[in-house]
């Protein structure tokens, strides 16, 4: 819980071994584009959720966060919920991140 008694939610674009752009049902290597695009779906969700929750968007691709760095932030923030953007081509690595956070949650 945050100071204003709103539950906290993370909207997470998880790390991957290379830069990827996940949006909706699509996943593309970042180098396919001239620039890095923000995860708009997460931003849309944040706009809706922030009315009742404290929302934080974490774009691990943009901020070059690996699972270890992400875990440190997680242990510091201790969000009540985490919503993760995943895609079929990255699902195995996404599950590694989810399991990593789940272990921290349980400890």
Coordinates of N, CA and C in Angstrom, one line a residue, residues 20-58:
X20 N 13.4 -5.9 -27.7 CA 12.2 -6.2 -28.5 C 11.1 -5.2 -28.2
X21 N 10.2 -5.1 -29.2 CA 9.1 -4.2 -29.1 C 7.9 -5.1 -29.0
X22 N 7.2 -5.2 -27.8 CA 6.0 -6.0 -27.6 C 4.8 -5.0 -27.6
X23 N 3.9 -5.2 -28.5 CA 2.7 -4.4 -28.5 C 1.5 -5.2 -29.0
X24 N 0.5 -5.4 -28.2 CA -0.6 -6.2 -28.5 C -0.2 -7.6 -28.8
X25 N -0.5 -8.1 -29.9 CA -0.2 -9.5 -30.3 C 1.2 -9.6 -31.0
X26 N 1.8 -8.4 -31.1 CA 3.1 -8.4 -31.9 C 4.3 -8.3 -31.1
X27 N 5.4 -8.8 -31.7 CA 6.7 -8.7 -31.0 C 7.7 -8.6 -32.2
X28 N 8.5 -7.6 -32.2 CA 9.5 -7.3 -33.2 C 10.8 -6.9 -32.6
X29 N 12.0 -7.3 -33.2 CA 13.2 -6.8 -32.7 C 13.3 -5.2 -32.8
X30 N 13.9 -4.6 -31.8 CA 13.9 -3.1 -31.7 C 14.6 -2.6 -33.0
X31 N 15.6 -3.3 -33.5 CA 16.4 -2.8 -34.6 C 15.6 -2.7 -35.9
X32 N 14.3 -3.3 -35.9 CA 13.4 -3.2 -37.0 C 12.9 -1.8 -37.2
X33 N 13.0 -1.0 -36.2 CA 12.5 0.4 -36.2 C 13.6 1.4 -36.0
X34 N 13.3 2.6 -36.4 CA 14.2 3.7 -36.3 C 14.4 4.2 -34.9
X35 N 13.4 3.9 -34.1 CA 13.4 4.4 -32.7 C 12.8 3.4 -31.8
X36 N 12.9 3.5 -30.5 CA 12.3 2.6 -29.5 C 10.9 3.1 -29.2
X37 N 9.9 2.3 -29.3 CA 8.6 2.7 -29.0 C 8.2 2.3 -27.6
X38 N 7.5 3.1 -26.9 CA 7.0 2.8 -25.6 C 5.9 1.7 -25.7
X39 N 5.7 0.9 -24.6 CA 4.6 0.0 -24.6 C 3.3 0.7 -24.4
X40 N 2.6 1.0 -25.5 CA 1.4 1.9 -25.4 C 0.3 1.1 -24.7
X41 N 0.2 -0.2 -24.8 CA -0.9 -0.9 -24.1 C -0.7 -0.7 -22.6
X42 N 0.5 -0.7 -22.1 CA 0.7 -0.5 -20.7 C 0.3 0.9 -20.3
X43 N 0.6 1.9 -21.1 CA 0.2 3.2 -20.9 C -1.3 3.4 -20.8
X44 N -2.0 2.8 -21.8 CA -3.4 2.8 -21.8 C -4.0 2.2 -20.5
X45 N -3.5 1.1 -20.1 CA -3.9 0.5 -18.8 C -3.7 1.4 -17.6
X46 N -2.5 2.0 -17.6 CA -2.1 2.9 -16.5 C -3.1 4.0 -16.4
X47 N -3.5 4.6 -17.5 CA -4.5 5.7 -17.5 C -5.8 5.3 -16.9
X48 N -6.2 4.1 -17.1 CA -7.5 3.6 -16.5 C -7.3 3.2 -15.0
X49 N -6.2 2.5 -14.7 CA -6.0 2.0 -13.4 C -5.6 3.1 -12.4
X50 N -5.0 4.1 -12.8 CA -4.5 5.1 -11.8 C -5.6 5.9 -11.1
X51 N -6.8 5.7 -11.6 CA -7.9 6.3 -10.8 C -8.1 5.6 -9.5
X52 N -7.8 4.4 -9.4 CA -8.0 3.6 -8.1 C -6.7 3.0 -7.5
X53 N -5.6 3.1 -8.3 CA -4.4 2.5 -7.9 C -3.2 3.4 -8.1
X54 N -2.1 3.2 -7.3 CA -0.8 3.8 -7.6 C -0.2 2.9 -8.7
X55 N 0.1 3.5 -9.9 CA 0.6 2.7 -11.0 C 2.0 3.1 -11.4
X56 N 2.8 2.1 -11.6 CA 4.2 2.4 -12.1 C 4.4 1.5 -13.3
X57 N 4.9 2.1 -14.4 CA 5.2 1.4 -15.6 C 6.7 1.2 -15.6
X58 N 7.1 -0.1 -15.7 CA 8.6 -0.4 -15.8 C 8.8 -1.0 -17.2

